Tab-separated table of C-alpha atoms in Angstrom:
chain	number	residue	atom	x	y	z
N	14	MET	CA	22.082	-161.970	-172.231
N	15	ILE	CA	19.611	-162.399	-175.459
N	16	PRO	CA	23.307	-163.435	-177.661
N	17	ARG	CA	23.191	-160.831	-180.810
N	18	THR	CA	25.290	-161.645	-183.983
N	19	LYS	CA	25.512	-157.607	-184.596
N	20	LEU	CA	28.116	-157.804	-181.810
N	21	ALA	CA	30.678	-158.335	-184.894
N	22	GLU	CA	29.448	-155.230	-186.517
N	23	LEU	CA	30.291	-153.860	-183.407
N	24	ARG	CA	33.301	-154.526	-183.092
N	25	LYS	CA	33.864	-153.599	-186.525
N	26	TRP	CA	33.186	-149.868	-186.115
N	27	ALA	CA	35.442	-149.368	-183.156
N	28	SER	CA	38.043	-150.803	-184.854
N	29	TYR	CA	37.393	-148.115	-187.574
N	30	GLU	CA	40.197	-145.410	-186.987
N	31	ASN	CA	38.370	-142.723	-188.803
N	32	ARG	CA	35.332	-143.736	-186.781
N	33	LYS	CA	31.728	-141.791	-186.359
N	34	PRO	CA	29.395	-141.532	-183.895
N	35	LEU	CA	26.838	-144.721	-184.679
N	36	ILE	CA	22.935	-144.607	-184.158
N	37	ILE	CA	21.489	-148.327	-183.746
N	38	LEU	CA	18.145	-147.804	-185.151
N	39	GLY	CA	15.239	-150.239	-184.713
N	40	ALA	CA	11.768	-150.872	-183.274
N	41	ARG	CA	10.732	-150.771	-179.149
N	42	GLN	CA	12.421	-153.722	-177.462
N	43	VAL	CA	14.156	-155.288	-180.342
N	44	GLY	CA	17.411	-154.884	-177.648
N	45	LYS	CA	19.196	-151.904	-178.600
N	46	THR	CA	20.255	-151.234	-175.184
N	47	THR	CA	20.994	-154.971	-174.445
N	48	LEU	CA	22.960	-155.348	-176.825
N	49	VAL	CA	25.204	-152.260	-176.648
N	50	ARG	CA	25.647	-153.395	-172.432
N	51	MET	CA	26.923	-156.536	-174.172
N	52	PHE	CA	29.898	-154.704	-176.083
N	53	SER	CA	30.298	-152.606	-173.398
N	54	ASP	CA	32.379	-155.368	-171.221
N	55	GLU	CA	34.930	-155.148	-174.061
N	56	PHE	CA	35.700	-151.279	-172.795
N	57	ASP	CA	37.857	-149.767	-169.523
N	58	GLN	CA	34.863	-147.447	-168.644
N	59	TYR	CA	31.307	-147.534	-169.565
N	60	ILE	CA	28.825	-144.400	-169.372
N	61	GLU	CA	25.105	-144.619	-170.158
N	62	PHE	CA	22.408	-142.568	-170.177
N	63	ASN	CA	18.439	-142.847	-171.259
N	64	LEU	CA	17.074	-139.252	-172.319
N	65	GLU	CA	13.828	-140.571	-171.514
N	66	LYS	CA	14.997	-139.478	-168.183
N	67	THR	CA	14.627	-136.350	-167.530
N	68	GLU	CA	18.011	-135.401	-165.326
N	69	HIS	CA	19.741	-137.188	-168.533
N	70	ARG	CA	17.865	-135.111	-171.221
N	71	GLN	CA	18.999	-131.904	-169.409
N	72	LEU	CA	22.744	-132.387	-168.849
N	73	PHE	CA	22.609	-132.917	-172.954
N	74	ASP	CA	19.920	-129.911	-172.985
N	75	LEU	CA	22.100	-127.181	-171.143
N	76	SER	CA	25.437	-127.719	-172.031
N	77	LYS	CA	26.285	-125.089	-174.238
N	78	ASP	CA	29.056	-126.922	-176.097
N	79	ILE	CA	30.729	-129.412	-176.411
N	80	ASN	CA	33.563	-128.614	-174.718
N	81	GLN	CA	30.735	-128.263	-171.462
N	82	LEU	CA	28.753	-131.571	-172.365
N	83	VAL	CA	32.150	-134.007	-172.121
N	84	ASP	CA	33.181	-132.304	-168.330
N	85	SER	CA	29.655	-132.932	-167.829
N	86	ILE	CA	29.554	-136.365	-168.406
N	87	PHE	CA	32.189	-137.465	-166.829
N	88	LEU	CA	31.537	-135.286	-163.706
N	89	TYR	CA	28.211	-136.488	-163.471
N	90	SER	CA	29.151	-139.857	-163.890
N	91	SER	CA	32.385	-140.485	-161.658
N	92	LYS	CA	34.761	-141.356	-164.552
N	93	SER	CA	38.198	-140.248	-165.819
N	94	LYS	CA	38.803	-138.787	-168.905
N	95	SER	CA	41.910	-140.273	-169.468
N	96	ALA	CA	41.176	-144.309	-167.462
N	97	GLY	CA	41.213	-146.047	-171.216
N	98	ARG	CA	38.801	-146.987	-173.778
N	99	THR	CA	35.745	-145.373	-172.841
N	100	LEU	CA	32.070	-146.136	-175.038
N	101	ILE	CA	29.524	-143.564	-173.823
N	102	PHE	CA	25.876	-144.983	-174.280
N	103	ILE	CA	23.189	-142.252	-175.221
N	104	ASP	CA	19.372	-144.238	-175.483
N	105	GLU	CA	16.341	-142.930	-176.484
N	106	ILE	CA	18.323	-140.105	-178.194
N	107	GLN	CA	15.130	-138.268	-180.528
N	108	ASN	CA	14.435	-136.970	-176.998
N	109	SER	CA	16.845	-133.831	-177.220
N	110	SER	CA	17.720	-131.900	-180.256
N	111	ASN	CA	20.916	-130.728	-178.761
N	112	ALA	CA	22.051	-134.036	-178.037
N	113	ILE	CA	21.501	-135.192	-181.722
N	114	SER	CA	23.337	-132.248	-183.123
N	115	MET	CA	26.255	-132.672	-180.709
N	116	LEU	CA	27.416	-136.024	-182.563
N	117	ARG	CA	29.028	-133.875	-185.125
N	118	TYR	CA	30.899	-132.253	-182.448
N	119	PHE	CA	32.342	-135.463	-180.778
N	120	TYR	CA	33.556	-136.880	-184.385
N	121	GLU	CA	35.132	-133.825	-184.757
N	122	ASP	CA	36.125	-132.149	-181.646
N	123	TYR	CA	36.856	-136.131	-179.316
N	124	PRO	CA	37.029	-138.833	-181.892
N	125	GLY	CA	39.066	-140.585	-179.348
N	126	TYR	CA	35.585	-141.387	-177.079
N	127	TYR	CA	33.454	-144.231	-178.982
N	128	ILE	CA	30.291	-143.086	-178.986
N	129	ILE	CA	27.432	-144.972	-179.201
N	130	ALA	CA	23.355	-143.623	-179.752
N	131	ALA	CA	19.821	-145.151	-179.724
N	132	GLY	CA	16.779	-144.126	-180.790
N	133	SER	CA	13.340	-146.011	-181.353
N	134	LEU	CA	11.363	-143.128	-183.238
N	135	LEU	CA	13.153	-142.713	-186.388
N	136	GLU	CA	10.764	-139.688	-187.184
N	137	SER	CA	11.954	-137.825	-184.601
N	138	LEU	CA	15.444	-137.957	-185.587
N	139	LEU	CA	14.941	-137.121	-188.667
N	140	ASP	CA	12.313	-133.983	-187.685
N	141	PHE	CA	15.711	-132.384	-186.789
N	142	LYS	CA	16.864	-131.465	-189.929
N	143	SER	CA	18.635	-128.610	-189.031
N	144	THR	CA	20.573	-130.070	-186.445
N	145	PHE	CA	20.914	-133.534	-187.650
N	146	PRO	CA	24.439	-134.274	-188.249
N	147	VAL	CA	24.521	-135.440	-192.179
N	148	GLY	CA	27.611	-137.292	-192.742
N	149	ARG	CA	28.886	-137.157	-189.105
N	150	VAL	CA	27.283	-140.526	-187.768
N	151	GLU	CA	26.876	-143.881	-188.947
N	152	PHE	CA	23.650	-146.250	-188.385
N	153	LEU	CA	23.159	-149.754	-187.652
N	154	TYR	CA	19.717	-150.916	-187.802
N	155	LEU	CA	18.513	-153.960	-185.566
N	156	TYR	CA	16.048	-156.687	-186.325
N	157	PRO	CA	14.423	-158.967	-184.115
N	158	LEU	CA	16.316	-162.097	-183.333
N	159	THR	CA	17.220	-164.405	-186.829
N	160	PHE	CA	17.183	-167.757	-186.414
N	161	LYS	CA	20.522	-168.433	-185.644
N	162	GLU	CA	20.258	-166.015	-182.882
N	163	TYR	CA	17.521	-167.681	-181.588
N	164	LEU	CA	19.963	-171.147	-181.330
N	165	LEU	CA	22.103	-169.399	-179.362
N	166	ALA	CA	19.254	-168.121	-177.126
N	167	ALA	CA	17.775	-171.597	-176.834
N	168	GLY	CA	21.311	-172.993	-175.461
N	169	LYS	CA	21.885	-174.817	-179.137
N	170	PRO	CA	25.473	-173.428	-180.016
N	171	GLY	CA	26.024	-176.496	-181.917
N	172	LEU	CA	23.241	-176.490	-184.847
N	173	ALA	CA	24.248	-172.663	-184.804
N	174	GLU	CA	27.384	-173.402	-185.722
N	175	ALA	CA	26.390	-176.299	-187.905
N	176	LEU	CA	23.550	-173.481	-189.615
N	177	ASP	CA	27.054	-171.481	-190.816
N	178	THR	CA	28.450	-174.433	-192.305
N	179	ILE	CA	28.048	-174.639	-196.107
N	180	PRO	CA	26.578	-177.093	-196.957
N	181	TYR	CA	25.145	-177.888	-193.948
N	182	PRO	CA	25.059	-181.376	-191.932
N	183	GLU	CA	22.339	-182.852	-193.172
N	184	ASN	CA	22.140	-185.254	-190.514
N	185	LEU	CA	20.737	-182.221	-188.462
N	186	ASN	CA	17.981	-182.109	-190.435
N	187	GLN	CA	15.225	-183.020	-188.025
N	188	ALA	CA	17.007	-181.258	-185.342
N	189	PHE	CA	16.788	-177.948	-187.380
N	190	TYR	CA	13.076	-178.150	-188.178
N	191	SER	CA	12.236	-179.020	-184.661
N	192	GLU	CA	13.933	-175.676	-183.487
N	193	TYR	CA	12.832	-173.743	-186.926
N	194	SER	CA	9.007	-174.655	-185.740
N	195	ARG	CA	9.630	-173.063	-182.328
N	196	TYR	CA	11.005	-170.160	-184.081
N	197	ALA	CA	8.275	-169.928	-186.688
N	198	LEU	CA	5.744	-169.942	-183.606
N	199	VAL	CA	7.596	-167.669	-180.729
N	200	GLY	CA	9.265	-164.769	-183.149
N	201	GLY	CA	12.342	-163.163	-182.592
N	202	MET	CA	11.451	-160.453	-179.797
N	203	PRO	CA	14.247	-161.045	-177.452
N	204	GLU	CA	11.840	-160.897	-174.112
N	205	ALA	CA	9.598	-163.281	-175.535
N	206	VAL	CA	12.291	-165.456	-177.005
N	207	ARG	CA	14.508	-165.630	-173.358
N	208	ILE	CA	10.703	-166.654	-171.424
N	209	TYR	CA	9.906	-169.204	-173.859
N	210	THR	CA	13.539	-170.693	-173.812
N	211	GLU	CA	13.492	-170.451	-170.517
N	212	LYS	CA	10.113	-172.007	-169.034
N	213	ASN	CA	9.108	-173.689	-172.493
N	214	ASP	CA	5.758	-172.019	-171.771
N	215	TYR	CA	4.057	-170.446	-174.836
N	216	PHE	CA	1.149	-168.759	-172.554
N	217	GLU	CA	4.048	-167.121	-170.298
N	218	ALA	CA	5.554	-165.468	-173.827
N	219	GLY	CA	2.197	-164.249	-175.047
N	220	LYS	CA	1.672	-161.581	-172.197
N	221	VAL	CA	5.131	-160.204	-173.642
N	222	TYR	CA	3.244	-159.774	-176.966
N	223	GLU	CA	0.153	-158.348	-174.822
N	224	SER	CA	2.357	-156.037	-173.354
N	225	LEU	CA	4.317	-154.717	-176.388
N	226	LEU	CA	1.327	-154.451	-178.757
N	227	LEU	CA	0.071	-152.230	-175.881
N	228	SER	CA	3.394	-150.101	-175.968
N	229	TYR	CA	3.241	-149.852	-179.336
N	230	MET	CA	-0.329	-148.470	-179.591
N	231	ASP	CA	0.239	-146.027	-176.605
N	232	ASP	CA	3.522	-145.080	-178.241
N	233	VAL	CA	0.898	-143.501	-181.632
N	234	GLU	CA	0.870	-140.784	-178.771
N	235	LYS	CA	4.043	-139.911	-179.641
N	236	TYR	CA	3.516	-139.969	-183.179
N	237	SER	CA	0.534	-137.604	-183.708
N	238	PRO	CA	-0.618	-135.031	-181.865
N	239	ALA	CA	-3.835	-135.120	-183.422
N	240	GLN	CA	-6.698	-137.375	-182.429
N	241	LYS	CA	-8.183	-138.134	-185.738
N	242	THR	CA	-4.889	-138.897	-186.986
N	243	SER	CA	-4.404	-141.377	-183.748
N	244	ALA	CA	-7.206	-143.102	-184.322
N	245	VAL	CA	-6.403	-143.963	-188.166
N	246	LEU	CA	-2.723	-144.901	-187.010
N	247	ARG	CA	-4.136	-147.988	-184.251
N	248	HIS	CA	-6.371	-148.840	-186.839
N	249	VAL	CA	-3.582	-149.315	-189.807
N	250	ILE	CA	-1.903	-151.021	-186.522
N	251	GLN	CA	-4.173	-153.586	-185.932
N	252	SER	CA	-5.034	-154.388	-189.135
N	253	SER	CA	-1.465	-154.966	-190.107
N	254	PHE	CA	-0.828	-157.611	-187.985
N	255	ARG	CA	-4.530	-159.268	-189.141
N	256	LEU	CA	-3.602	-158.710	-192.554
N	257	ALA	CA	0.278	-159.365	-192.641
N	258	GLY	CA	1.777	-160.865	-195.738
N	259	ARG	CA	-0.945	-160.543	-198.030
N	260	ARG	CA	-1.421	-157.514	-200.717
N	261	ILE	CA	-3.641	-154.395	-199.237
N	262	THR	CA	-5.340	-151.554	-200.942
N	263	PHE	CA	-5.230	-148.129	-199.056
N	264	GLU	CA	-8.634	-147.222	-199.789
N	265	GLY	CA	-10.765	-148.966	-196.830
N	266	PHE	CA	-8.453	-150.735	-195.642
N	267	GLY	CA	-8.696	-153.242	-192.870
N	268	GLY	CA	-12.593	-152.978	-193.766
N	269	SER	CA	-12.073	-148.734	-192.497
N	270	THR	CA	-14.200	-145.677	-194.597
N	271	TYR	CA	-10.687	-144.487	-193.934
N	272	ARG	CA	-9.793	-142.600	-197.620
N	273	SER	CA	-6.670	-143.676	-199.587
N	274	LEU	CA	-4.447	-140.628	-198.363
N	275	GLU	CA	-5.191	-141.359	-194.974
N	276	ILE	CA	-4.037	-144.615	-194.582
N	277	LYS	CA	-1.179	-144.043	-196.853
N	278	GLU	CA	0.050	-141.361	-194.378
N	279	ALA	CA	-0.426	-143.312	-191.482
N	280	PHE	CA	1.659	-146.260	-193.235
N	281	GLN	CA	4.421	-143.772	-194.113
N	282	LEU	CA	4.623	-142.898	-190.404
N	283	LEU	CA	4.653	-145.875	-188.769
N	284	GLU	CA	7.207	-147.028	-191.671
N	285	LYS	CA	9.582	-144.505	-189.899
N	286	THR	CA	9.399	-145.983	-186.507
N	287	LEU	CA	10.281	-149.716	-187.969
N	288	LEU	CA	7.314	-151.534	-186.585
N	289	LEU	CA	6.119	-151.919	-190.259
N	290	ARG	CA	7.147	-151.806	-193.742
N	291	LEU	CA	5.558	-152.530	-197.424
N	292	ASN	CA	7.101	-154.295	-199.236
N	293	TYR	CA	6.222	-153.137	-202.850
N	294	PRO	CA	6.340	-155.435	-206.099
N	295	SER	CA	9.036	-155.234	-209.138
N	296	SER	CA	9.030	-156.488	-212.400
N	297	SER	CA	12.712	-156.343	-212.441
N	298	VAL	CA	14.761	-159.315	-213.369
N	299	VAL	CA	18.469	-157.815	-213.616
N	300	PRO	CA	19.765	-155.160	-210.892
N	301	PRO	CA	19.457	-152.809	-209.729
N	302	ILE	CA	15.884	-153.586	-208.516
N	303	SER	CA	13.344	-151.229	-208.500
N	304	VAL	CA	9.921	-150.900	-207.278
N	305	ASN	CA	6.870	-149.732	-208.545
N	306	LEU	CA	4.894	-147.315	-205.628
N	307	ASN	CA	2.110	-147.416	-207.879
N	308	LYS	CA	1.298	-150.717	-207.107
N	309	SER	CA	-0.602	-152.759	-203.842
N	310	PRO	CA	2.280	-153.435	-202.071
N	311	LYS	CA	2.664	-156.477	-199.182
N	312	VAL	CA	2.226	-155.691	-195.122
N	313	GLN	CA	5.222	-156.949	-193.574
N	314	VAL	CA	4.914	-156.547	-189.923
N	315	LEU	CA	8.019	-155.991	-187.225
N	316	ASP	CA	8.057	-160.071	-186.003
N	317	THR	CA	5.974	-162.957	-186.996
N	318	GLY	CA	5.919	-163.993	-183.156
N	319	LEU	CA	3.236	-161.008	-182.701
N	320	ILE	CA	1.659	-161.758	-185.936
N	321	ASN	CA	0.951	-165.474	-184.643
N	322	TYR	CA	0.049	-163.944	-181.005
N	323	PHE	CA	-2.418	-161.621	-182.689
N	324	ALA	CA	-4.314	-164.284	-185.069
N	325	GLY	CA	-4.470	-166.570	-182.073
N	326	VAL	CA	-2.765	-169.217	-184.478
N	327	SER	CA	-0.802	-170.965	-181.848
N	328	SER	CA	-3.506	-174.053	-182.026
N	329	GLU	CA	-2.193	-174.494	-185.463
N	330	PHE	CA	1.479	-175.475	-184.600
N	331	ALA	CA	-0.051	-177.736	-181.682
N	332	LEU	CA	-1.276	-180.027	-184.454
N	333	ASN	CA	2.116	-180.343	-186.054
N	334	LYS	CA	0.793	-178.923	-189.538
N	335	SER	CA	3.484	-178.454	-192.208
N	336	LEU	CA	4.663	-174.918	-191.999
N	337	GLU	CA	3.383	-174.465	-195.161
N	338	ASP	CA	-0.324	-175.271	-194.188
N	339	VAL	CA	0.017	-172.964	-190.971
N	340	TYR	CA	-2.508	-169.920	-191.273
N	341	SER	CA	-2.334	-170.860	-195.120
N	342	GLY	CA	1.172	-170.669	-195.325
N	343	ILE	CA	0.917	-166.959	-194.489
N	344	ILE	CA	3.061	-166.882	-190.988
N	345	ILE	CA	5.857	-169.096	-193.127
N	346	GLU	CA	6.018	-166.725	-196.320
N	347	HIS	CA	6.016	-163.008	-193.534
N	348	LEU	CA	8.603	-165.401	-191.672
N	349	THR	CA	10.865	-166.028	-194.746
N	350	GLY	CA	10.693	-161.714	-195.485
N	351	GLN	CA	12.081	-161.491	-191.836
N	352	GLU	CA	14.825	-163.512	-192.528
N	353	LEU	CA	15.883	-162.466	-195.867
N	354	LEU	CA	15.810	-158.742	-194.454
N	355	ALA	CA	17.972	-159.226	-191.363
N	356	ALA	CA	20.414	-160.882	-193.856
N	357	GLN	CA	20.359	-157.971	-196.131
N	358	LYS	CA	23.766	-156.450	-196.364
N	359	SER	CA	22.636	-152.655	-197.263
N	360	VAL	CA	19.017	-150.850	-195.552
N	361	LEU	CA	19.237	-149.293	-198.559
N	362	THR	CA	18.235	-152.562	-200.892
N	363	PRO	CA	14.378	-153.556	-201.020
N	364	LEU	CA	12.324	-156.232	-199.513
N	365	THR	CA	10.129	-156.610	-202.723
N	366	PHE	CA	8.637	-159.660	-204.322
N	367	TRP	CA	7.962	-160.388	-208.473
N	368	SER	CA	5.008	-159.376	-210.024
N	369	ARG	CA	4.005	-159.427	-213.434
N	370	ASP	CA	0.501	-157.960	-214.393
N	371	LYS	CA	-0.161	-158.719	-217.712
N	372	LYS	CA	-3.791	-160.316	-219.564
N	373	GLN	CA	-4.027	-163.991	-218.858
N	374	SER	CA	-0.907	-164.335	-217.654
N	375	SER	CA	-0.389	-162.349	-214.347
N	376	ALA	CA	2.407	-163.842	-212.386
N	377	GLU	CA	3.870	-163.398	-208.842
N	378	VAL	CA	7.405	-164.398	-206.857
N	379	ASP	CA	6.970	-164.288	-203.119
N	380	TYR	CA	10.807	-162.471	-202.912
N	381	ILE	CA	13.429	-161.567	-205.130
N	382	ILE	CA	17.167	-160.878	-204.051
N	383	GLN	CA	20.181	-159.250	-205.424
N	384	CYS	CA	23.341	-161.702	-205.207
N	385	GLU	CA	26.414	-161.965	-207.722
N	386	GLY	CA	25.075	-159.444	-210.060
N	387	ASN	CA	21.675	-161.360	-210.628
N	388	VAL	CA	18.253	-160.936	-209.305
N	389	ILE	CA	17.278	-164.145	-208.293
N	390	PRO	CA	13.735	-165.413	-207.671
N	391	VAL	CA	12.979	-166.837	-203.984
N	392	GLU	CA	9.465	-169.317	-203.606
N	393	VAL	CA	8.329	-170.361	-200.418
N	394	LYS	CA	6.846	-173.459	-201.328
N	395	SER	CA	6.047	-177.536	-201.269
N	396	GLY	CA	5.802	-179.576	-204.427
N	397	SER	CA	7.417	-180.504	-208.066
N	398	ALA	CA	9.113	-177.773	-209.717
N	399	GLY	CA	6.743	-178.203	-212.291
N	400	ARG	CA	4.179	-176.218	-209.940
N	401	LEU	CA	6.807	-173.481	-209.870
N	402	ARG	CA	4.831	-171.582	-212.813
N	403	SER	CA	5.424	-168.148	-211.724
N	404	MET	CA	9.179	-168.635	-211.089
N	405	MET	CA	9.390	-169.974	-214.804
N	406	GLN	CA	7.693	-166.748	-216.152
N	407	PHE	CA	10.744	-164.909	-214.179
N	408	THR	CA	13.183	-167.109	-215.067
N	409	ASP	CA	12.430	-167.069	-219.018
N	410	ALA	CA	12.529	-163.434	-218.702
N	411	ALA	CA	16.049	-163.711	-216.789
N	412	PRO	CA	19.653	-163.574	-218.360
N	413	HIS	CA	20.528	-166.721	-216.145
N	414	ASN	CA	19.454	-169.478	-214.621
N	415	LEU	CA	19.212	-169.738	-211.263
N	416	ALA	CA	15.957	-169.984	-209.179
N	417	VAL	CA	15.933	-170.321	-204.933
N	418	ARG	CA	12.653	-172.718	-203.332
N	419	LEU	CA	12.466	-172.776	-200.047
N	420	TYR	CA	10.294	-175.788	-198.798
N	421	SER	CA	10.314	-178.740	-195.943
N	422	GLY	CA	12.671	-181.018	-197.454
N	423	THR	CA	16.207	-181.025	-197.453
N	424	LEU	CA	19.333	-179.756	-199.694
N	425	SER	CA	19.265	-180.385	-203.566
N	426	MET	CA	19.830	-178.683	-206.340
N	427	GLU	CA	17.716	-180.140	-209.692
N	428	LYS	CA	17.870	-179.284	-213.169
N	429	ALA	CA	14.604	-178.345	-214.646
N	430	LYS	CA	12.792	-176.698	-217.523
N	431	THR	CA	10.401	-173.880	-218.002
N	432	LEU	CA	7.275	-174.176	-220.114
N	433	THR	CA	9.367	-172.864	-223.079
N	434	GLY	CA	11.933	-175.294	-222.863
N	435	LYS	CA	14.281	-172.743	-221.029
N	436	GLU	CA	17.066	-175.211	-218.915
N	437	PHE	CA	17.901	-173.375	-215.131
N	438	THR	CA	19.131	-175.196	-212.123
N	439	LEU	CA	16.277	-175.047	-209.117
N	440	ILE	CA	18.139	-174.456	-205.758
N	441	ASN	CA	16.147	-176.401	-203.093
N	442	LEU	CA	17.003	-175.145	-199.467
N	443	PRO	CA	14.984	-176.131	-195.821
N	444	LEU	CA	12.990	-173.205	-194.839
N	445	PHE	CA	15.482	-173.267	-191.706
N	446	LEU	CA	18.296	-171.832	-194.705
N	447	ALA	CA	16.569	-168.800	-195.506
N	448	GLY	CA	18.304	-166.274	-193.939
N	449	LYS	CA	21.582	-168.172	-195.814
N	450	ALA	CA	19.931	-168.042	-199.008
N	451	GLU	CA	22.768	-165.553	-200.753
N	452	GLU	CA	25.404	-167.691	-199.199
N	453	TYR	CA	23.717	-170.962	-201.003
N	454	VAL	CA	23.632	-169.069	-204.541
N	455	ARG	CA	27.137	-168.473	-204.313
N	456	TRP	CA	27.736	-171.602	-203.140
N	457	ALA	CA	25.817	-173.284	-206.076
N	458	LYS	CA	27.614	-171.175	-208.727
N	459	SER	CA	31.144	-172.348	-207.041
N	460	LEU	CA	30.092	-176.144	-207.753
């Protein structure tokens, strides 16, 4: 099984005295079911239901109250109500409104059981407004594998441990870059990573991407009963993988004749499935970070490996190009966003970039993160500090003097000056430390 660092969060949830049922949200095939099955080894009993199966769904739909449902669960699974710690997993819960509403009664009437549910279609979950147990459940978001999880899956636990060491051992620099280049190519979808690391065959992993892309397209029928809406959604999915990492406009998106409203509504729906997201710009230099929904966003799709497959850029990796040069630098910038997103402590924190549009002085910084009470600029770029003009404009406006640059070099800190003469500290991080950016900011401030 693919190792997941999210196990630590599940253990923390299970330790709560006033524990609520947990809903794990994530796009299809990011490993929600596998994660729960790994966690189940730590319990005396494990019961699993998949509500895409009619027989399992009817068990929940036909139960009149929580007592009848609990009796049915244990009778159906031939388990004992009093056989120690019991984990009950309800997969694809969005298929039953009754199952969703019953979560509150597990919390109120049967707090001794450990209840985890999972759903791929967030839109379906939120449609049950009258029955959704607001305040009676917790959420955990699951993303594709992070670089650390990739290292564990690739059988490199020593590197995974070293990645957590701050500062990391610089004598492992080349080893990290070698693995990160593979990770940048294959991405973080668990099944693709498993096949690639076992067979060292990108062509075989490509079959997984093909299957995933087709399944996402097929899911469109579940999201939209109207044929026209379905066509717009399919167009947005296909175009998003081609335009990922770029700023877009809704009107005529992807070279279509669709109007702005049609495209925007399609994006809003697809965002709820967690297949993609729109990263809107921000002009914030102090917390809290706010985004400007009236400005052109960037497209962030589920996984960089899917972009590589869809765009057919694997040959660029084979040419041993610098990661900043592959696909005009879009791949490594997108992967940085993927790592920053997975590292966020709260799903309410937006993944965003900094933009200032003024006559003759527009500026754009790849990402900004909120850390230690400050908004920190993060650029993904090679070259000297003097080339980071947009970052310097941000630094001039910010009340602090820290900035992060991710590049294909080694860890260092340098004193620099903006064009107006403000002194600041530039934290130069190797590309493979993208997911550790906040930790290195804290480390730099402690020195």
